[in-house]
Amino acid sequence: MDLLGAGVPTALSVSSQIAIGTSNGLVLVFGAGQALKWCLSSVAAGAKYGPVSALSFNVDCTRLLCAFSKGQITMWDLTNGKLLRSIDSAHMPDAGIVSVRFTDDRTMAVSSDTRGAVFEMKFRHLIGKRTCESQCLFSGVRGGICVVEPLRMQNFIPDFVDGVVQIVAMASQNRAVIVAVRPQFKIVHFQDLSGDSGSFPSLAWQGLSMKTGSSMAQPALAIAKDQTIRIVQVFCEDADDVKVSDFQEVRVSFELLSISWVYPNTMIVLDVHEVAHVLDVNSGEELEFIDLTDIGFVYDVNICDCSTERGSPEIGSLVMKRLCSQSFVTSDGQLFILGSKGIHVLMLRSWSDRLDLLVRHGCYDAALDLAMSFYDGTAKAVLGLTGSKDKRRDTVIVKVISLLDSFVDLSMTRFSPSHGKVELLETHYQKVVSVCVETCLHVRKLDFLFGRVYEKFAEDVIAKDVFLECLEPYILKDELKHIAPVVMKDFLVHYESKGMLSAVDACIVHLDITNLDTKEIIDHCWEYRLYDALIYVYNRGLHDYVTPLGRLLSRLAQSLETESPLTKDHAQLGNKVLVYISCCLCGRSYPLDDLPSDLVIPVRDGVLECLAVDEVDEHGKSGKNFPHLRTLVDFGAREFFNVLELAFDVDDLEMDKRQSIVDKILEMMVEDTKFTATQFGALFTFLARQMGRHDRSITVDTVLFDRVLESLCAAKENLRHEECQQALIELLDTDHLNNFERNRLIAHAESAHFFRVCEKLYTLNREFDMVLPCYWNDSARQGITFKYILENLSGTSLTDVERAKIRVKVIENFDRLVKINSRESAKLVLLGYIGDLRQVAKQLMKKEAELFSFLHNVYEFHSNNPETVDFVVKDLEGEPAVLEKYIEMMCRKSPEEIVGFLKSNEGYRLEETMDICQRYQVIDAVVYLKEEAEDFEGAFDILLQKLQSGLDAMDRNGAKVAAAERANDVIVQFLQKNSFRINSSQRELFWFSNLKAIMTAQENLRLLLKASREKLYAGCAVDQAKKDFSTSNGISRGLESGVRLTNGGTILAYDEALQSLNKMMHRVIDAMMTYFPMQLILQRVLSNPAYVSGTFGELKDLLLGVLDSTVYETTLINTCALLANKDIHDRLTSLVGTASRGVFPERGRCRLCSVSTAMVHEKESVVCFQCGHSYHYACLSDASALAELPEGQRVWKCMQCDRRFRPGALRPRKMSESVTSSALSSVERQTQVSSFKAVRKSLKSPSKFQMLLQLKENPEGGRAPRLVHCERFGLRVTAPPPPP
């Protein structure tokens, strides 16, 4: 191109030839072998018309349309290189050509320009003259067209013949449109495009098959914009019937620039970063991507940006920057990309090339996986694999066999580990064998697996063993059901040598034995005890179901006679026999599947005959009656009878056969005394269930059944009680036991501990009191004993005598009930169902644990339901010995609950109770009792001693402050509660003794703190350290300065303890301010030596605390006054509003004479009340309706509302002062004055003002009024504690 002076490439078109347009206006046409065939146009034409902007071949590649950026279009004959047409009027003069495309019709093309307009061009050749007629399809006024793509069916259907229908797709920035140009112009489909406004739309046609396997392709259009590709299908039944339907939508994670189909269902898309992505359209999966940034991708930037007076002004700049439709072209499955230095071709590999590529890189596993996807038809972008499904599979199988053969050869040689442990080599062979087996199973080539593959593995001993062992999981999963006889023989030999015959047993039952040597397999099974395999071979190979059962039972009998207990192998044999019998009797094949319908009855009859045989064959020689039945009962009676029960549930089993097998079992077991109680229990359960069936399928002799029942009840072994009980209960529900004496049945049931049976029998005898032991003796049902008692005592189904018997039984065994559930026992007594509380409590006096649990739940229930059971609990107060016994037990078990109990209950004796609490050192209870006995001094001494102990502990170890704080709080609460119950001297002594104890502890702790600091300073050589430690928080700064301290932790603990003592002291002083003048308190505090010799800093916190309390109380009083004033104001406002409200008579008639109040004389008055009732003045005067107010004034009262005039009425009090109409008489001012006086009177009653006056009139040093200094009010006016 440089030699020709063509410039840089600008446009590309590919068909059977390749045409390249250049920036200097030349068009280079290359033929096969990349040989330059034609150089069309000239540099002069390029200078005149601009760069080549678009190229297009016609269907047979004999014509080439060439468009220029300045609007010129030329047509060239590629057979001789001549110019056929030069078209300059197809578009507006100021518009550059963006794209030009031939259609399937050789005489028609479409083009678009930079103004967004689309034109149709029709070429004609008449009488030696070539013409071109141009017609505008879209003017671009409502949105410029960015891309145009006509439907050319011959691109993907080679034998397609030109039709009369011509379809063109075009897209603007916001919408895609499909139009039918021929035979007449018609819009057949449009859809809006969403996405980024700066993204460029792209269109691409392809033929797709709607139905799988269909060879008929229908045209499909891919519409791409931003990150979305929408595919629509076009159906053209005839010239006038074109339909479009949505087919699929694919979303990608990148912004699209251009799209192009390479094959059906496979698309290559280009993103804005010049990366090409291969997409599978059906799944939307990205198969591969390649970066094209290095090839110098060509954009259509040489198109002139012409003026756009009537078109879309943005089309020119958009095309300049983003258009690349002339550089990204596909043809015959190849993608041609126009670069700045040449053309780059991308093509997808065929299916076989893809496999070969993986093989060349040694990726055999990946190659086989890919081949399996080709075989299954699930692979993406498959090229070169044609034909029907079976033909494609056959082709793939040939390739798979070749790959597998090479893979096995290399795995045995080059891929095999050359050194290392044997386990490494075995792991390698396991992976290889798994791949071979799964591949051959997948393609159904087991002959190759057991032929060529096995022969190669058999050459190595380790590989052969691994191969045989790897077959096992596939056999067990029923994936491998056929094995070659040679391989099966080696399989048995290998597992025998490894001692893994159980695995062989499990595998044989999954194989098809038609190709195996039956006799040899049976011999091996007997020799190695492969019982599952033996049964399987007999059943499937010989169709014999009885012989293996007889032989297995004989072997089991021998084992039972010689071994005790059975070995693991013989125990497994017995279990397998039971399962086999169950399968045969229920119509199933052992161990899997169902029996053929024609074999169900013969197999079942044969097995039953085998079980009931009287004598065994020549191999048994036991000589016992029913040896097979005896063997099964001896091995597992319960399991055997369960098997029989399943068989008896089958509807088509004859009655005589059921009865026969039952009779033989009874005959065998009843006459023999060697059977155990467990075996009799299983037999009894089986018989009971069969006898209780609705169809009464079997009958049992009464004598035999009685002997079975006696044997069962007389046994001492741990039987399966629930099964036997349930069976006997079911029999009781029928009439099978009517001939049995009921008392005898009860005796049998009690001896066997069949409590539910006893309950049923006692209920039938109406001995309801005897039912109770059936509940409390049954550990599984003890909890419902109380439900039974309540239902019977509260119901009406029992007589009074029967209920009385139940009460007596309960009282006699009440301790047993308490052990079961003390809460429910307490409810029985408290709710009045059983006796009285005093009687029950005295009965439990000798059993402390039961008494404590019972009374604990009594009082707990009483605390939750005080009104319901209060009178019952009060009855217990007459038994002080019981209460004191309970208190003593509480001292041992839960001393923290004693005080609460003592406060909420009465009836105990103070002296005895105090002795008990003192004996067990329950200090809180002793204090409470002394307080109740008004021994305040003794109570205070105990509390003070406890406080002193806590303070002494603080002196010894400053960290122990919690105990002292709790003790101080208890003393303060005690004194606040009892200060008004003691005289003034005691009150002063108690409070100041508490205060003195705390101040003494403060003095001692300060001395200790001072001594510790002096000792610390004596060992410190740094002056700065002394300065640091002079303050309470100096320890941390001393540590930071580098001074090593040995007792710094002690100083910190003392300092914290001192702070706690200060808080305790503030707490006491705050409480004392309620009872003592501030001067007296400060005088006592300042007289203490610790404060006399101390600094002001030590007094500052104390004084500030006192001031805080004073401010707090002052604020509280002011707040209360404001609240009271607000209440007065709200009341006055309400009264004023009520007095000022207008009054409307309800009926307009006098309530006394019933004459209308409107028909009165001018000088006559009418009295109307706010309640709406009205009266004549004269009528109201005659009725004496005047009322006397406390102030001596008189007002009218309503005769209807005032209860003084209606003695029987209970109406609420209403305002009933009268108001007369302005036209008659007026007492409005008198009513308002009366209302105001009523408010003043209300203030004279006890109100918030009294409280404020009492707060103000507190006499110095005297006792304060009771209202303010009660316990609750005193706590609320105390200032809050200072922040920590």
Short mmCIF file of N, CA and C in Angstrom, two decimals, residues 1045-1167:
data_model
loop_
_atom_site.label_atom_id
_atom_site.label_comp_id
_atom_site.label_asym_id
_atom_site.label_seq_id
_atom_site.Cartn_x
_atom_site.Cartn_y
_atom_site.Cartn_z
N LEU A 1045 8.26 0.60 91.92
CA LEU A 1045 7.53 0.64 93.18
C LEU A 1045 7.20 -0.77 93.62
N THR A 1046 7.32 -1.03 94.88
CA THR A 1046 6.98 -2.35 95.41
C THR A 1046 5.61 -2.38 96.07
N ASN A 1047 5.17 -1.24 96.60
CA ASN A 1047 3.86 -1.20 97.24
C ASN A 1047 2.95 -0.16 96.60
N GLY A 1048 3.17 0.12 95.34
CA GLY A 1048 2.29 1.08 94.65
C GLY A 1048 0.87 0.57 94.55
N GLY A 1049 0.71 -0.75 94.33
CA GLY A 1049 -0.64 -1.31 94.24
C GLY A 1049 -1.40 -1.16 95.53
N THR A 1050 -0.75 -1.29 96.67
CA THR A 1050 -1.41 -1.12 97.97
C THR A 1050 -1.90 0.31 98.16
N ILE A 1051 -1.08 1.26 97.76
CA ILE A 1051 -1.48 2.67 97.87
C ILE A 1051 -2.72 2.94 97.02
N LEU A 1052 -2.74 2.42 95.82
CA LEU A 1052 -3.92 2.61 94.96
C LEU A 1052 -5.15 1.99 95.60
N ALA A 1053 -5.00 0.79 96.19
CA ALA A 1053 -6.15 0.14 96.84
C ALA A 1053 -6.64 0.96 98.02
N TYR A 1054 -5.73 1.50 98.84
CA TYR A 1054 -6.13 2.34 99.96
C TYR A 1054 -6.85 3.59 99.49
N ASP A 1055 -6.35 4.16 98.41
CA ASP A 1055 -6.95 5.39 97.89
C ASP A 1055 -8.38 5.13 97.41
N GLU A 1056 -8.58 4.03 96.72
CA GLU A 1056 -9.93 3.69 96.25
C GLU A 1056 -10.85 3.40 97.43
N ALA A 1057 -10.33 2.70 98.45
CA ALA A 1057 -11.16 2.42 99.62
C ALA A 1057 -11.55 3.70 100.34
N LEU A 1058 -10.63 4.65 100.41
CA LEU A 1058 -10.94 5.93 101.06
C LEU A 1058 -12.04 6.67 100.30
N GLN A 1059 -11.99 6.63 99.00
CA GLN A 1059 -13.06 7.26 98.21
C GLN A 1059 -14.40 6.59 98.47
N SER A 1060 -14.41 5.27 98.61
CA SER A 1060 -15.66 4.56 98.92
C SER A 1060 -16.18 4.96 100.28
N LEU A 1061 -15.30 5.12 101.27
CA LEU A 1061 -15.74 5.55 102.60
C LEU A 1061 -16.35 6.95 102.55
N ASN A 1062 -15.78 7.82 101.74
CA ASN A 1062 -16.35 9.17 101.59
C ASN A 1062 -17.77 9.10 101.03
N LYS A 1063 -17.97 8.24 100.06
CA LYS A 1063 -19.32 8.08 99.51
C LYS A 1063 -20.27 7.54 100.57
N MET A 1064 -19.81 6.57 101.37
CA MET A 1064 -20.66 6.02 102.42
C MET A 1064 -21.03 7.10 103.43
N MET A 1065 -20.07 7.93 103.76
CA MET A 1065 -20.34 9.00 104.72
C MET A 1065 -21.35 10.00 104.16
N HIS A 1066 -21.20 10.36 102.90
CA HIS A 1066 -22.18 11.26 102.26
C HIS A 1066 -23.57 10.64 102.28
N ARG A 1067 -23.63 9.34 102.04
CA ARG A 1067 -24.93 8.64 102.04
C ARG A 1067 -25.57 8.74 103.41
N VAL A 1068 -24.81 8.55 104.49
CA VAL A 1068 -25.36 8.61 105.85
C VAL A 1068 -25.80 10.02 106.19
N ILE A 1069 -24.96 11.01 105.88
CA ILE A 1069 -25.29 12.39 106.22
C ILE A 1069 -26.54 12.84 105.46
N ASP A 1070 -26.67 12.48 104.18
CA ASP A 1070 -27.87 12.84 103.41
C ASP A 1070 -29.12 12.29 104.07
N ALA A 1071 -29.04 11.05 104.56
CA ALA A 1071 -30.20 10.46 105.22
C ALA A 1071 -30.47 11.10 106.58
N MET A 1072 -29.41 11.49 107.30
CA MET A 1072 -29.58 12.10 108.62
C MET A 1072 -30.20 13.48 108.55
N MET A 1073 -30.02 14.18 107.45
CA MET A 1073 -30.56 15.54 107.33
C MET A 1073 -32.07 15.58 107.48
N THR A 1074 -32.74 14.47 107.27
CA THR A 1074 -34.18 14.41 107.43
C THR A 1074 -34.58 14.44 108.91
N TYR A 1075 -33.72 13.98 109.76
CA TYR A 1075 -34.08 13.79 111.16
C TYR A 1075 -33.31 14.73 112.12
N PHE A 1076 -32.20 15.30 111.70
CA PHE A 1076 -31.39 16.12 112.58
C PHE A 1076 -31.05 17.44 111.90
N PRO A 1077 -30.89 18.51 112.69
CA PRO A 1077 -30.49 19.80 112.10
C PRO A 1077 -29.08 19.70 111.52
N MET A 1078 -28.85 20.50 110.49
CA MET A 1078 -27.56 20.47 109.83
C MET A 1078 -26.43 20.89 110.78
N GLN A 1079 -26.72 21.86 111.69
CA GLN A 1079 -25.68 22.32 112.61
C GLN A 1079 -25.19 21.18 113.49
N LEU A 1080 -26.13 20.35 113.96
CA LEU A 1080 -25.75 19.24 114.84
C LEU A 1080 -24.88 18.23 114.09
N ILE A 1081 -25.24 17.96 112.85
CA ILE A 1081 -24.48 16.97 112.07
C ILE A 1081 -23.07 17.49 111.82
N LEU A 1082 -22.95 18.75 111.39
CA LEU A 1082 -21.62 19.29 111.09
C LEU A 1082 -20.78 19.39 112.35
N GLN A 1083 -21.43 19.69 113.48
CA GLN A 1083 -20.68 19.78 114.74
C GLN A 1083 -20.06 18.43 115.09
N ARG A 1084 -20.85 17.35 114.92
CA ARG A 1084 -20.32 16.03 115.24
C ARG A 1084 -19.20 15.63 114.26
N VAL A 1085 -19.39 15.99 113.00
CA VAL A 1085 -18.37 15.62 112.02
C VAL A 1085 -17.08 16.36 112.26
N LEU A 1086 -17.18 17.68 112.53
CA LEU A 1086 -15.96 18.47 112.71
C LEU A 1086 -15.28 18.19 114.03
N SER A 1087 -15.99 17.59 114.97
CA SER A 1087 -15.35 17.24 116.24
C SER A 1087 -14.50 15.99 116.13
N ASN A 1088 -14.61 15.31 115.00
CA ASN A 1088 -13.80 14.11 114.79
C ASN A 1088 -12.36 14.51 114.55
N PRO A 1089 -11.39 13.82 115.19
CA PRO A 1089 -9.97 14.20 115.02
C PRO A 1089 -9.51 14.17 113.58
N ALA A 1090 -10.08 13.28 112.79
CA ALA A 1090 -9.64 13.18 111.40
C ALA A 1090 -9.93 14.46 110.64
N TYR A 1091 -11.03 15.16 110.97
CA TYR A 1091 -11.38 16.38 110.28
C TYR A 1091 -10.82 17.62 110.98
N VAL A 1092 -10.58 17.53 112.31
CA VAL A 1092 -10.00 18.68 113.01
C VAL A 1092 -8.59 18.95 112.51
N SER A 1093 -7.81 17.90 112.35
CA SER A 1093 -6.42 18.06 111.91
C SER A 1093 -6.26 18.00 110.41
N GLY A 1094 -7.33 17.81 109.68
CA GLY A 1094 -7.22 17.65 108.22
C GLY A 1094 -7.19 18.99 107.52
N THR A 1095 -7.07 18.92 106.22
CA THR A 1095 -7.05 20.10 105.37
C THR A 1095 -8.44 20.40 104.87
N PHE A 1096 -8.57 21.59 104.25
CA PHE A 1096 -9.87 21.96 103.71
C PHE A 1096 -10.30 21.02 102.57
N GLY A 1097 -9.34 20.47 101.85
CA GLY A 1097 -9.69 19.55 100.76
C GLY A 1097 -10.47 18.35 101.23
N GLU A 1098 -10.18 17.88 102.46
CA GLU A 1098 -10.89 16.73 102.98
C GLU A 1098 -12.32 17.10 103.37
N LEU A 1099 -12.57 18.39 103.73
CA LEU A 1099 -13.92 18.82 104.08
C LEU A 1099 -14.73 19.29 102.87
N LYS A 1100 -14.01 19.59 101.79
CA LYS A 1100 -14.70 20.18 100.64
C LYS A 1100 -15.77 19.25 100.10
N ASP A 1101 -15.45 17.99 99.90
CA ASP A 1101 -16.42 17.05 99.34
C ASP A 1101 -17.63 16.91 100.25
N LEU A 1102 -17.39 16.89 101.57
CA LEU A 1102 -18.51 16.77 102.51
C LEU A 1102 -19.44 17.97 102.41
N LEU A 1103 -18.86 19.17 102.43
CA LEU A 1103 -19.69 20.38 102.37
C LEU A 1103 -20.42 20.48 101.03
N LEU A 1104 -19.72 20.13 99.95
CA LEU A 1104 -20.38 20.17 98.64
C LEU A 1104 -21.55 19.19 98.58
N GLY A 1105 -21.39 18.04 99.21
CA GLY A 1105 -22.50 17.08 99.23
C GLY A 1105 -23.70 17.62 99.97
N VAL A 1106 -23.45 18.29 101.09
CA VAL A 1106 -24.56 18.89 101.84
C VAL A 1106 -25.26 19.96 101.02
N LEU A 1107 -24.47 20.80 100.34
CA LEU A 1107 -25.05 21.84 99.50
C LEU A 1107 -25.86 21.24 98.36
N ASP A 1108 -25.35 20.18 97.77
CA ASP A 1108 -26.10 19.53 96.68
C ASP A 1108 -27.45 19.02 97.18
N SER A 1109 -27.47 18.46 98.36
CA SER A 1109 -28.75 17.97 98.90
C SER A 1109 -29.71 19.12 99.14
N THR A 1110 -29.18 20.24 99.66
CA THR A 1110 -30.04 21.40 99.91
C THR A 1110 -30.61 21.95 98.61
N VAL A 1111 -29.76 22.09 97.61
CA VAL A 1111 -30.23 22.59 96.30
C VAL A 1111 -31.26 21.65 95.71
N TYR A 1112 -31.01 20.36 95.85
CA TYR A 1112 -31.95 19.39 95.29
C TYR A 1112 -33.32 19.51 95.95
N GLU A 1113 -33.35 19.61 97.30
CA GLU A 1113 -34.63 19.71 97.98
C GLU A 1113 -35.34 21.02 97.65
N THR A 1114 -34.56 22.11 97.54
CA THR A 1114 -35.17 23.40 97.17
C THR A 1114 -35.81 23.32 95.78
N THR A 1115 -35.09 22.71 94.84
CA THR A 1115 -35.62 22.54 93.48
C THR A 1115 -36.88 21.68 93.50
N LEU A 1116 -36.88 20.65 94.34
CA LEU A 1116 -38.05 19.78 94.42
C LEU A 1116 -39.27 20.54 94.95
N ILE A 1117 -39.07 21.36 95.96
CA ILE A 1117 -40.19 22.13 96.52
C ILE A 1117 -40.73 23.11 95.49
N ASN A 1118 -39.84 23.81 94.79
CA ASN A 1118 -40.29 24.76 93.75
C ASN A 1118 -41.06 24.05 92.65
N THR A 1119 -40.57 22.89 92.27
CA THR A 1119 -41.26 22.13 91.22
C THR A 1119 -42.66 21.73 91.68
N CYS A 1120 -42.79 21.28 92.92
CA CYS A 1120 -44.12 20.91 93.43
C CYS A 1120 -45.06 22.11 93.45
N ALA A 1121 -44.53 23.29 93.82
CA ALA A 1121 -45.37 24.49 93.83
C ALA A 1121 -45.83 24.84 92.43
N LEU A 1122 -44.94 24.73 91.45
CA LEU A 1122 -45.34 25.01 90.07
C LEU A 1122 -46.42 24.04 89.60
N LEU A 1123 -46.29 22.78 89.94
CA LEU A 1123 -47.30 21.79 89.53
C LEU A 1123 -48.65 22.11 90.18
N ALA A 1124 -48.63 22.50 91.45
CA ALA A 1124 -49.90 22.84 92.10
C ALA A 1124 -50.54 24.07 91.47
N ASN A 1125 -49.75 25.10 91.17
CA ASN A 1125 -50.28 26.30 90.51
C ASN A 1125 -50.87 25.97 89.15
N LYS A 1126 -50.19 25.07 88.44
CA LYS A 1126 -50.72 24.69 87.12
C LYS A 1126 -52.07 23.97 87.26
N ASP A 1127 -52.19 23.10 88.28
CA ASP A 1127 -53.47 22.43 88.49
C ASP A 1127 -54.57 23.44 88.81
N ILE A 1128 -54.26 24.44 89.63
CA ILE A 1128 -55.27 25.45 89.98
C ILE A 1128 -55.68 26.24 88.74
N HIS A 1129 -54.70 26.59 87.93
CA HIS A 1129 -55.02 27.36 86.73
C HIS A 1129 -55.88 26.55 85.77
N ASP A 1130 -55.54 25.27 85.58
CA ASP A 1130 -56.34 24.42 84.68
C ASP A 1130 -57.76 24.28 85.19
N ARG A 1131 -57.93 24.16 86.52
CA ARG A 1131 -59.28 24.03 87.08
C ARG A 1131 -60.09 25.31 86.88
N LEU A 1132 -59.46 26.46 87.13
CA LEU A 1132 -60.16 27.74 86.92
C LEU A 1132 -60.53 27.93 85.46
N THR A 1133 -59.61 27.60 84.56
CA THR A 1133 -59.90 27.73 83.13
C THR A 1133 -61.09 26.89 82.74
N SER A 1134 -61.15 25.67 83.25
CA SER A 1134 -62.27 24.79 82.92
C SER A 1134 -63.58 25.33 83.48
N LEU A 1135 -63.55 25.85 84.71
CA LEU A 1135 -64.78 26.38 85.31
C LEU A 1135 -65.25 27.63 84.59
N VAL A 1136 -64.30 28.48 84.20
CA VAL A 1136 -64.69 29.70 83.48
C VAL A 1136 -65.31 29.34 82.14
N GLY A 1137 -64.71 28.39 81.46
CA GLY A 1137 -65.29 27.98 80.18
C GLY A 1137 -66.67 27.40 80.33
N THR A 1138 -66.85 26.61 81.39
CA THR A 1138 -68.17 26.02 81.61
C THR A 1138 -69.21 27.09 81.95
N ALA A 1139 -68.81 28.06 82.79
CA ALA A 1139 -69.74 29.11 83.19
C ALA A 1139 -70.08 30.04 82.03
N SER A 1140 -69.17 30.21 81.10
CA SER A 1140 -69.39 31.14 79.98
C SER A 1140 -70.09 30.48 78.79
N ARG A 1141 -70.27 29.18 78.84
CA ARG A 1141 -70.88 28.50 77.70
C ARG A 1141 -72.36 28.82 77.61
N GLY A 1142 -72.84 29.03 76.39
CA GLY A 1142 -74.25 29.30 76.18
C GLY A 1142 -75.11 28.10 76.53
N VAL A 1143 -76.39 28.38 76.92
CA VAL A 1143 -77.30 27.33 77.36
C VAL A 1143 -78.46 27.28 76.38
N PHE A 1144 -78.82 26.06 75.96
CA PHE A 1144 -79.93 25.88 75.02
C PHE A 1144 -80.93 24.91 75.62
N PRO A 1145 -82.18 25.32 75.82
CA PRO A 1145 -83.18 24.41 76.39
C PRO A 1145 -83.41 23.22 75.48
N GLU A 1146 -83.56 22.05 76.08
CA GLU A 1146 -83.69 20.83 75.27
C GLU A 1146 -85.03 20.75 74.57
N ARG A 1147 -86.11 20.93 75.33
CA ARG A 1147 -87.45 20.75 74.76
C ARG A 1147 -88.25 22.05 74.64
N GLY A 1148 -87.82 23.11 75.32
CA GLY A 1148 -88.57 24.37 75.28
C GLY A 1148 -89.82 24.35 76.13
N ARG A 1149 -89.92 23.41 77.09
CA ARG A 1149 -91.07 23.30 77.98
C ARG A 1149 -90.59 23.24 79.42
N CYS A 1150 -91.41 23.71 80.30
CA CYS A 1150 -91.11 23.66 81.73
C CYS A 1150 -91.17 22.22 82.18
N ARG A 1151 -90.16 21.79 82.95
CA ARG A 1151 -90.08 20.40 83.38
C ARG A 1151 -91.08 20.08 84.49
N LEU A 1152 -91.68 21.13 85.09
CA LEU A 1152 -92.64 20.89 86.16
C LEU A 1152 -94.08 20.95 85.68
N CYS A 1153 -94.42 22.02 84.87
CA CYS A 1153 -95.81 22.15 84.41
C CYS A 1153 -96.00 21.74 82.95
N SER A 1154 -94.92 21.47 82.23
CA SER A 1154 -94.95 21.04 80.83
C SER A 1154 -95.53 22.06 79.89
N VAL A 1155 -95.61 23.36 80.30
CA VAL A 1155 -96.08 24.43 79.44
C VAL A 1155 -94.87 25.04 78.75
N SER A 1156 -95.05 25.43 77.47
CA SER A 1156 -93.95 25.98 76.70
C SER A 1156 -93.40 27.23 77.37
N THR A 1157 -92.07 27.33 77.41
CA THR A 1157 -91.42 28.50 78.00
C THR A 1157 -91.40 29.67 77.04
N ALA A 1158 -91.76 29.44 75.75
CA ALA A 1158 -91.79 30.54 74.79
C ALA A 1158 -93.06 31.36 74.92
N MET A 1159 -94.14 30.76 75.47
CA MET A 1159 -95.42 31.45 75.58
C MET A 1159 -95.56 32.06 76.98
N VAL A 1160 -94.68 32.96 77.32
CA VAL A 1160 -94.73 33.59 78.64
C VAL A 1160 -94.85 35.10 78.48
N HIS A 1161 -95.25 35.71 79.57
CA HIS A 1161 -95.40 37.16 79.58
C HIS A 1161 -94.02 37.80 79.68
N GLU A 1162 -93.92 39.06 79.22
CA GLU A 1162 -92.63 39.75 79.21
C GLU A 1162 -92.04 39.84 80.60
N LYS A 1163 -92.86 40.07 81.60
CA LYS A 1163 -92.35 40.24 82.95
C LYS A 1163 -92.15 38.92 83.67
N GLU A 1164 -92.56 37.83 83.07
CA GLU A 1164 -92.38 36.52 83.69
C GLU A 1164 -91.02 35.98 83.32
N SER A 1165 -90.36 35.35 84.29
CA SER A 1165 -89.00 34.84 84.08
C SER A 1165 -89.00 33.35 83.81
N VAL A 1166 -87.99 32.93 83.08
CA VAL A 1166 -87.73 31.51 82.82
C VAL A 1166 -86.31 31.20 83.30
N VAL A 1167 -86.15 30.15 84.06
CA VAL A 1167 -84.84 29.74 84.58
C VAL A 1167 -84.35 28.55 83.75
#
